[in-house]
Amino acid sequence: MQDTAPPQQSMAWVDQLVKKPLPPVTATNKILLGLLSKSSLSYQGMSDFIKNDPVLALTVLGKANVAIRSDESLVKTLAHAISLLGVEFLEKLLQETPPPESDKEEPVRRYHQAIATSFFAGHLASYIAAHKHKGKEEEYFWGGLFWGAPTWYLWRFTPKKMQAWTQRLEHSSTHRRSVEEKVFGAPFIEVWSKIQEAFALPQTAVDEHYLHDLPLMKQLVRISRRYKSTGSGDLSEDRDLRLFVNRPEFIVGLSNLIAFHAQLDWRSSIFNRLSKVLAVYLNSSLSEVIRQTHLIAVESARLHPLASGNRLAESLLWDPKILVRQEEEAPVVIPSPAQEPKPALRKEPVIAAPPPPLVEEDETEEPFVREQAKPREKTVPPPRQTAQADVRKLRHGNRDLYAELTNMMLQSPHQFKDIAFLMNNAARCVKYGVGLHTCVIALINTKRTRLKGYYAVGAEDRPDLPRIDLDLTEANLFSKLMEKPSSLWVKPGSSPKVKAMIPDSFKTLNKMDDFFLMSLFVKTRPVALFYADAGLDSLPLSEYEYESFKHVCSSASHVLHHFAVRNQQNKNQES
């Protein structure tokens, strides 16, 4: 099939295109299949795993809607789709899912970037829905994510067509139409719609193509002109605009339009105008809207690391016009899940040693941590027949998930492709496996002067916590922890000297007096700090949860040592 088409060509090539299976972008199917073979997960638990691979999610949601196809697709969330299709169907689908592709080829990298843009759009739609349609955040997330699914197909299998189509944005609408006819054999909106039809997706994901329809764009321009420098915009006197923004598909379309133009240029005039539209819709200031979109883009890259990185977040983080302090360098292992993790490890390969011993809180006043004489060989902690075990049960920890992930880290570390995949799974293990509410993982920079948050789960009640930025040049609790492998349980009964060492800036962010900390090292080099708590207004943490938390951290440390050995071997082979 040629990558360009004469105007007379039909769209038969689109029918052939949608028959090709989209390759997965993660190994989520393998992990989930292992879990299902040993335990039962709730539909929501399965959904949380599948969410990390939108291609797998797209297949599941599409199959569910095809099964009950009607004038309006009824299945709008992944958990609902799994409940309709059944666990047996899901297991069969997971078994048939191939491994992810290598990202060495340009079409694969383009494909990953299209998915990264859709992830950003999904999270942006969820953020907007939280302000305008509370309780429907997940529905809008899926709508925002799948709205761009046709571009996944086109970038993966016809990258030259998409490159030509993207470049047409610089020209007039008449020229754009001519380019689309020449490249696709039909207007892009028709190609887009035809691909969407193959999946019977939720209505919000298929209505109104904002990247094409000129009347819709004119409406957006009218809304942007309502923006005032005071941060408010009034649509009450314009009935047409009120009806326009109240359409169910408005949030999904606007989110994708913002994401599309952000990945082209964060500083473009059209991105600025779309941000004004969102500011008017949310009755917010332009600066706040832009700040939130930046944060959501980076957070999306953290939550959904892809092999090819995330250029959307990278372009934001590494914009030369943004002043960055010298001490805020890239961390030792990986500066961001949006960047390639391998080169960071290969730059300064470290010969691996056995996992470092744990250091626990000293019950005496000084020092506040003590080093263990010998490393302890840990197995999965058995359930404690005490009231503390009941506390854990109330938090709904999944022990099968916990055992599966920690055993994989200890016995099959090669299954973790990179740092981003490891850290995201470790954070999920702390939250869903151990049953804690919040887990944040901070990485240390190359000068060992700062700890910055890069991975987080369950911090919705404290949105600033995942972005912790801790100064290690001053004597405090965190600089002490990063001197040697250590763990600490800070609780209401902890020594006043320990509490006095916690920086006030951190107390403001975490708002807790009951939490766990543990530092991870690769041999003698500090790498990361794990933080976990049970959430605001929660029951006290238990000794059982502390042991489980430390077991997850030490298991992750074992994988880091595996990475170091592997990278040292690769370097030796290259030399």
XYZ file of C-alpha atoms in Angstrom:
575
model
C 0.000 0.000 0.000
C 1.375 3.373 -0.967
C 1.750 6.076 1.626
C 0.119 8.741 -0.561
C -3.040 8.557 -2.614
C -4.496 10.331 -5.642
C -7.745 12.246 -5.116
C -9.730 9.549 -6.913
C -8.618 6.743 -4.649
C -11.353 5.283 -2.453
C -10.980 4.691 1.260
C -10.712 0.929 0.877
C -7.240 1.186 2.396
C -8.831 2.295 5.670
C -10.823 -0.961 5.852
C -7.574 -2.862 5.482
C -5.853 -0.614 7.997
C -8.267 -1.303 10.866
C -7.860 -5.060 10.362
C -4.254 -4.755 11.464
C -3.884 -5.266 15.219
C -2.287 -2.368 17.027
C 0.794 -3.627 18.909
C 0.774 -3.145 22.690
C 3.098 -0.558 24.188
C 3.790 -2.262 27.551
C 4.030 -5.770 29.007
C 0.921 -5.180 31.131
C -0.790 -8.296 29.746
C 1.958 -10.578 31.046
C 1.809 -9.217 34.584
C -1.981 -9.182 34.739
C -2.223 -12.695 33.328
C 0.098 -13.953 36.050
C -1.996 -12.279 38.717
C -5.270 -13.666 37.388
C -3.860 -17.193 37.330
C -3.092 -17.030 41.055
C -5.763 -14.783 42.516
C -8.908 -12.840 41.827
C -8.956 -9.103 41.233
C -11.886 -6.743 41.264
C -12.994 -5.305 37.932
C -11.625 -1.953 39.041
C -8.322 -3.590 39.957
C -8.067 -5.118 36.486
C -8.986 -1.765 34.974
C -6.178 -0.036 36.892
C -3.662 -2.445 35.377
C -4.996 -2.333 31.825
C -5.087 1.470 31.923
C -1.298 1.417 31.541
C -1.631 -0.021 28.030
C -4.263 1.990 26.128
C -4.124 -0.377 23.140
C -5.248 -3.267 25.317
C -7.837 -0.999 26.927
C -9.102 0.097 23.509
C -9.584 -3.523 22.472
C -11.493 -4.420 25.631
C -13.787 -1.383 25.535
C -14.402 -1.794 21.816
C -15.286 -5.484 22.168
C -17.774 -4.679 24.925
C -19.508 -1.986 22.894
C -19.610 -4.133 19.755
C -21.273 -6.868 21.802
C -24.146 -4.509 22.719
C -23.907 -2.191 19.719
C -26.711 0.355 19.659
C -27.312 3.886 18.463
C -25.288 5.106 21.415
C -22.463 3.116 22.947
C -23.369 2.345 26.547
C -20.067 1.053 27.926
C -18.024 4.069 28.967
C -15.530 2.687 31.501
C -13.099 -0.203 31.392
C -14.361 -1.826 34.596
C -17.859 -1.945 33.086
C -16.471 -3.485 29.895
C -14.627 -6.235 31.799
C -17.738 -7.074 33.811
C -19.713 -7.537 30.570
C -17.104 -9.589 28.724
C -16.093 -11.756 31.655
C -12.754 -12.752 33.128
C -12.375 -15.780 30.825
C -12.550 -13.539 27.760
C -10.000 -11.188 29.290
C -7.594 -14.039 30.074
C -7.839 -15.316 26.500
C -7.196 -11.830 25.151
C -4.160 -11.419 27.419
C -2.745 -14.757 26.248
C -3.081 -13.733 22.599
C -1.502 -10.300 23.116
C 2.037 -10.183 21.664
C 4.971 -8.513 23.421
C 5.563 -4.777 22.801
C 7.606 -3.703 19.792
C 11.141 -2.371 19.852
C 11.191 1.418 19.634
C 14.190 1.493 17.278
C 12.017 2.182 14.217
C 10.637 5.648 13.543
C 7.000 4.511 12.968
C 7.016 2.905 16.412
C 8.360 6.065 18.025
C 5.721 8.171 16.246
C 3.103 5.693 17.410
C 4.244 6.004 21.020
C 4.174 9.797 20.826
C 0.600 9.740 19.527
C -0.390 7.576 22.498
C 1.475 9.875 24.908
C -0.503 12.828 23.525
C -3.754 10.913 24.021
C -2.789 10.078 27.616
C -2.300 13.786 28.275
C -5.678 14.550 26.698
C -7.335 11.889 28.838
C -5.936 13.247 32.085
C -6.766 16.808 31.051
C -10.364 15.776 30.319
C -10.545 14.082 33.719
C -9.218 17.244 35.396
C -11.832 19.413 33.657
C -14.598 16.941 34.503
C -13.605 17.109 38.176
C -14.618 20.791 38.071
C -17.677 20.522 35.847
C -18.999 16.942 36.081
C -17.861 15.602 39.430
C -18.159 11.830 39.630
C -17.619 11.320 35.908
C -13.848 11.826 35.856
C -13.098 8.251 34.776
C -15.669 8.348 31.986
C -14.146 11.516 30.599
C -10.647 10.097 30.969
C -11.489 7.196 28.659
C -13.317 9.482 26.247
C -10.331 11.835 26.108
C -7.872 8.973 25.697
C -9.701 7.128 22.912
C -10.729 10.205 20.961
C -7.300 10.185 19.311
C -7.219 6.417 18.640
C -7.405 6.887 14.821
C -4.135 8.809 14.946
C -2.507 5.821 16.664
C -3.318 3.686 13.626
C -2.251 6.315 11.151
C 1.057 7.157 12.827
C 1.933 3.475 13.271
C 1.087 2.233 9.791
C 1.084 5.367 7.587
C 3.571 7.818 9.144
C 4.283 9.635 5.877
C 0.603 10.393 5.407
C 0.400 11.811 8.911
C 3.550 13.858 8.448
C 2.081 15.455 5.323
C -1.241 16.015 7.099
C 0.432 17.701 10.079
C 2.345 20.063 7.823
C -0.882 21.191 6.129
C -1.816 23.099 9.287
C 0.477 25.895 8.173
C -1.711 26.668 5.162
C -5.223 27.963 4.467
C -8.332 25.843 4.957
C -8.717 25.430 1.184
C -5.173 24.153 0.855
C -5.650 21.863 3.860
C -8.635 20.240 2.200
C -6.655 19.743 -0.998
C -3.779 18.138 0.920
C -6.134 15.784 2.725
C -7.741 14.696 -0.549
C -4.327 14.058 -2.038
C -2.855 12.224 0.936
C -5.823 10.225 2.219
C -8.098 10.084 -0.832
C -10.814 11.787 1.250
C -11.190 14.504 3.905
C -9.415 13.568 7.109
C -12.672 13.693 9.056
C -13.986 10.788 6.977
C -10.860 8.709 7.578
C -10.986 9.532 11.277
C -14.664 8.559 11.553
C -14.203 5.315 9.624
C -11.476 4.147 11.976
C -13.569 5.095 15.022
C -16.504 3.042 13.723
C -14.442 -0.122 14.022
C -14.476 0.134 17.819
C -17.969 1.424 18.698
C -16.464 3.736 21.288
C -18.340 5.936 23.798
C -20.154 8.803 22.143
C -17.944 11.464 23.712
C -14.960 9.901 21.943
C -16.425 10.047 18.463
C -18.594 13.173 18.220
C -17.324 16.394 16.663
C -13.912 16.412 15.080
C -12.394 19.571 16.491
C -9.246 19.313 14.389
C -11.247 19.694 11.189
C -14.577 21.437 11.613
C -14.250 25.165 10.842
C -17.559 26.263 12.505
C -16.443 24.621 15.726
C -13.140 26.456 15.605
C -14.972 29.750 15.102
C -17.008 29.040 18.225
C -13.814 28.457 20.178
C -12.419 31.769 18.921
C -15.570 33.538 20.120
C -15.170 31.986 23.581
C -11.488 32.942 23.795
C -12.435 36.564 23.121
C -14.615 36.503 26.221
C -11.536 36.018 28.384
C -10.681 38.952 30.627
C -7.345 39.670 32.241
C -9.083 39.468 35.614
C -9.440 35.733 35.028
C -13.164 35.459 34.362
C -15.268 35.152 31.264
C -19.021 35.410 31.058
C -21.060 33.266 28.647
C -24.403 33.861 30.320
C -25.611 36.299 27.672
C -24.764 34.103 24.688
C -27.175 31.192 24.483
C -25.400 29.561 21.514
C -22.062 29.488 23.300
C -23.664 28.118 26.472
C -25.218 25.277 24.508
C -21.907 24.696 22.747
C -19.858 24.268 25.939
C -22.568 22.125 27.559
C -22.290 19.420 24.913
C -20.956 16.154 26.432
C -18.227 16.012 23.796
C -16.975 19.563 24.430
C -14.540 18.594 27.205
C -13.142 15.645 25.265
C -12.736 17.647 22.061
C -11.143 20.649 23.767
C -8.737 18.446 25.742
C -7.532 16.727 22.601
C -7.255 19.978 20.717
C -5.084 21.423 23.490
C -2.974 18.250 23.588
C -2.562 18.233 19.799
C -1.298 21.804 19.615
C 0.796 21.455 22.789
C 2.796 18.626 21.231
C 3.419 20.898 18.223
C 4.440 23.960 20.243
C 3.680 24.853 23.842
C 4.332 28.521 23.028
C 2.145 28.805 19.933
C -0.580 31.429 19.668
C -3.247 28.777 19.085
C -2.271 26.925 22.283
C -2.536 30.227 24.146
C -5.969 30.876 22.628
C -7.205 27.393 23.549
C -5.946 27.956 27.081
C -8.106 31.090 27.205
C -11.107 28.994 26.157
C -10.420 26.639 29.048
C -9.911 29.572 31.421
C -13.329 30.967 30.463
C -14.956 27.550 30.815
C -13.435 26.935 34.265
C -13.762 30.597 35.312
C -10.043 30.627 36.055
C -7.021 32.743 35.201
C -4.939 32.061 32.103
C -1.763 31.591 34.138
C -3.440 28.995 36.357
C -4.807 27.080 33.369
C -1.411 26.983 31.663
C 0.248 25.934 34.915
C -2.237 23.101 35.336
C -1.828 21.867 31.761
C 1.950 21.805 32.259
C 1.585 19.835 35.482
C -0.877 17.399 33.931
C 1.459 16.795 30.981
C 4.377 15.956 33.278
C 2.188 13.887 35.604
C 0.829 11.940 32.625
C 4.389 11.151 31.536
C 5.156 9.912 35.045
C 2.094 7.689 35.238
C 2.408 6.213 31.758
C 6.077 5.768 30.772
C 6.614 4.585 27.201
C 9.725 3.071 25.648
C 10.163 6.011 23.275
C 9.847 8.576 26.028
C 7.361 11.412 26.005
C 8.311 14.365 23.805
C 5.271 16.306 24.952
C 6.641 16.456 28.499
C 10.264 16.615 27.379
C 9.680 19.725 25.299
C 8.185 21.338 28.373
C 10.873 20.240 30.801
C 13.792 21.038 28.528
C 12.573 24.240 26.907
C 15.721 26.423 26.679
C 13.658 29.497 27.533
C 12.734 28.083 30.912
C 15.376 28.964 33.499
C 16.458 25.951 35.507
C 18.635 26.173 38.566
C 21.969 24.446 38.209
C 21.438 22.156 41.160
C 18.242 20.759 39.632
C 20.066 18.386 37.365
C 18.834 15.081 36.111
C 18.768 12.392 38.793
C 21.382 9.692 38.862
C 19.254 6.985 37.321
C 16.629 8.781 35.260
C 15.566 12.432 35.073
C 11.984 11.648 34.167
C 9.891 8.725 32.979
C 9.496 10.829 29.855
C 13.177 10.352 29.033
C 15.169 7.291 28.100
C 16.315 5.620 31.320
C 19.068 3.463 29.885
C 21.696 6.088 29.074
C 21.577 7.444 32.623
C 22.532 4.052 34.016
C 25.114 3.389 31.336
C 26.909 6.676 31.898
C 28.117 5.633 35.320
C 27.712 1.861 35.506
C 27.990 0.403 38.936
C 28.998 -3.162 39.675
C 26.140 -4.694 41.547
C 26.367 -6.075 45.037
C 23.797 -8.005 47.088
C 20.807 -5.918 48.127
C 21.847 -3.519 50.906
C 20.865 -4.169 54.501
C 17.901 -2.355 55.904
C 18.326 0.234 58.626
C 15.466 0.619 61.004
C 14.340 3.205 63.492
C 16.195 3.156 66.779
C 14.024 3.170 69.832
C 16.699 5.142 71.718
C 17.069 8.863 71.397
C 20.354 8.924 69.411
C 21.050 8.142 66.687
C 17.612 8.023 65.146
C 18.644 5.177 62.766
C 20.973 2.251 63.328
C 22.638 -0.125 60.931
C 21.804 -3.809 61.110
C 24.672 -6.210 61.601
C 23.576 -8.579 58.853
C 21.159 -8.309 55.935
C 18.020 -10.272 56.510
C 16.705 -12.613 53.871
C 13.112 -11.637 53.375
C 10.240 -13.726 52.203
C 6.663 -12.624 51.853
C 5.615 -11.604 55.397
C 2.938 -13.953 56.750
C -0.327 -12.431 57.960
C -0.193 -11.431 61.624
C -3.024 -12.711 63.736
C -3.436 -9.420 65.580
C -5.573 -6.326 65.500
C -2.927 -4.809 63.231
C -3.759 -7.359 60.559
C -7.350 -6.187 60.784
C -6.165 -2.630 60.154
C -4.451 -3.797 56.981
C -7.543 -5.664 55.894
C -9.651 -2.539 56.276
C -7.342 -0.877 53.738
C -8.014 -3.677 51.274
C -4.443 -4.772 50.589
C -4.214 -7.415 47.862
C -1.722 -9.977 49.156
C -1.689 -11.950 45.886
C -0.728 -8.845 43.953
C 1.862 -8.016 46.600
C 3.417 -11.495 46.435
C 3.356 -11.582 42.626
C 5.164 -8.266 42.148
C 7.725 -8.673 44.938
C 8.546 -12.229 43.845
C 8.956 -10.995 40.273
C 11.399 -8.325 41.477
C 13.427 -10.851 43.448
C 13.284 -13.865 41.137
C 12.812 -12.400 37.638
C 14.277 -8.868 37.641
C 14.906 -9.150 33.886
C 11.154 -8.748 33.327
C 11.471 -5.079 34.300
C 12.606 -3.298 31.162
C 13.636 0.011 32.684
C 13.578 2.217 35.764
C 10.245 3.817 34.916
C 8.473 0.466 34.637
C 10.059 -0.721 37.896
C 9.183 2.367 39.907
C 5.606 2.570 38.687
C 5.004 -1.075 39.569
C 6.697 -0.657 42.949
C 4.455 2.325 43.737
C 1.366 0.343 42.671
C 2.511 -2.577 44.810
C 2.714 -0.323 47.872
C -0.756 1.097 47.239
C -2.723 -1.883 45.965
C -0.635 -4.775 47.260
C 0.241 -3.552 50.745
C -2.983 -1.558 50.897
C -1.575 1.859 51.764
C -3.194 4.991 50.378
C -0.266 7.033 49.061
C 3.178 6.216 47.688
C 5.659 8.769 46.336
C 9.098 7.926 44.959
C 11.727 10.672 44.784
C 15.001 10.381 42.844
C 18.298 12.028 43.742
C 20.120 14.369 41.345
C 23.668 13.823 40.095
C 25.220 16.189 42.657
C 23.309 14.465 45.452
C 21.981 17.822 46.590
C 18.240 17.351 46.000
C 15.485 14.754 46.050
C 12.656 15.330 43.584
C 9.391 13.424 43.254
C 8.999 11.509 39.977
C 6.545 8.636 40.633
C 3.379 8.728 42.705
C 0.059 6.992 43.216
C -2.851 7.834 45.505
C -1.924 11.472 46.149
C -5.128 13.040 44.822
C -5.944 14.445 48.276
C -2.549 16.247 48.326
C -1.751 17.066 44.683
C 1.505 18.895 45.511
C 3.009 15.932 47.376
C 4.205 14.073 44.223
C 6.281 17.108 43.294
C 8.364 17.221 46.466
C 11.719 18.947 46.082
C 13.927 18.312 49.127
C 17.222 20.047 49.851
C 19.925 17.577 50.943
C 22.604 20.189 51.553
C 21.068 20.996 54.932
C 21.083 18.621 57.888
C 17.608 17.131 58.006
C 15.797 13.822 58.092
C 16.164 13.200 54.367
C 19.854 14.023 54.082
C 20.425 11.555 56.935
C 18.442 8.834 55.172
C 20.438 9.314 51.953
C 23.787 8.743 53.699
C 23.271 4.976 53.839
C 20.458 2.468 53.156
C 17.911 3.292 55.825
C 14.267 2.917 56.709
C 12.192 4.889 59.152
C 8.661 4.872 60.516
C 7.666 8.348 61.635
C 4.674 8.202 63.953
C 3.034 10.280 66.685
C 5.172 8.520 69.307
C 8.490 9.061 67.507
C 11.335 10.867 69.240
C 11.027 14.696 69.264
C 14.537 14.794 67.766
C 13.292 12.841 64.757
C 10.307 15.124 64.278
C 12.487 18.208 64.594
C 14.572 17.002 61.639
C 11.573 16.982 59.267
C 11.666 20.169 57.115
C 8.643 22.435 57.531
C 8.212 22.506 53.745
C 7.675 18.741 53.751
C 5.254 18.889 56.683
C 3.153 21.353 54.698
C 2.991 18.963 51.736
C 2.389 15.612 53.399
C 0.179 16.851 56.306
C 0.771 13.566 58.150
C 2.469 12.504 61.377
C 2.310 8.777 60.536
C 4.297 7.616 57.481
C 7.059 5.328 56.196
C 10.364 6.252 54.539
C 13.115 4.130 53.018
C 16.188 5.011 50.957
C 17.409 2.842 48.055
C 21.057 2.501 47.037
C 23.002 0.844 44.218
C 26.068 -0.316 46.093
C 27.229 2.937 47.766
C 25.357 5.312 45.466
C 21.999 6.715 46.703
C 19.272 6.445 44.086
C 15.772 6.949 45.461
C 13.587 7.550 48.487
C 10.244 5.784 48.988
C 7.490 7.511 50.973
C 4.133 5.947 51.949
C 1.205 6.734 54.241
C -2.366 5.602 54.873
C -4.008 8.851 53.771
C -5.634 11.726 55.603
C -7.983 10.873 58.490
C -6.907 7.231 58.388
C -6.414 4.532 60.992
C -2.855 4.253 62.368
C -0.244 2.390 60.391
C 0.751 -1.064 61.621
C 3.988 -2.979 62.102
C 2.741 -5.488 59.556
C 2.362 -2.741 56.926
C 5.812 -1.408 57.771
C 7.401 -4.823 57.174
C 5.516 -5.168 53.909
C 6.536 -1.671 52.771
C 10.215 -2.414 53.461
C 9.940 -5.704 51.597
C 8.665 -3.900 48.476
C 11.504 -1.356 48.709
C 14.240 -3.943 49.184
C 12.794 -5.970 46.293
C 12.950 -2.882 44.062
C 16.555 -2.377 45.213
C 17.343 -5.876 43.986
C 16.113 -4.957 40.486
C 18.274 -1.814 40.532
C 21.303 -4.001 41.218
C 20.284 -6.206 38.301
C 20.140 -3.130 36.059
C 23.614 -2.097 37.180
C 25.106 -5.526 36.410
C 23.380 -5.634 33.027
C 24.609 -2.204 32.044
C 28.145 -2.979 33.182
C 28.100 -6.119 31.025
C 26.789 -4.154 28.039
C 29.538 -1.600 28.454
C 32.207 -4.310 28.638
C 30.874 -5.900 25.455
C 30.882 -2.568 23.626
C 34.475 -1.877 24.618
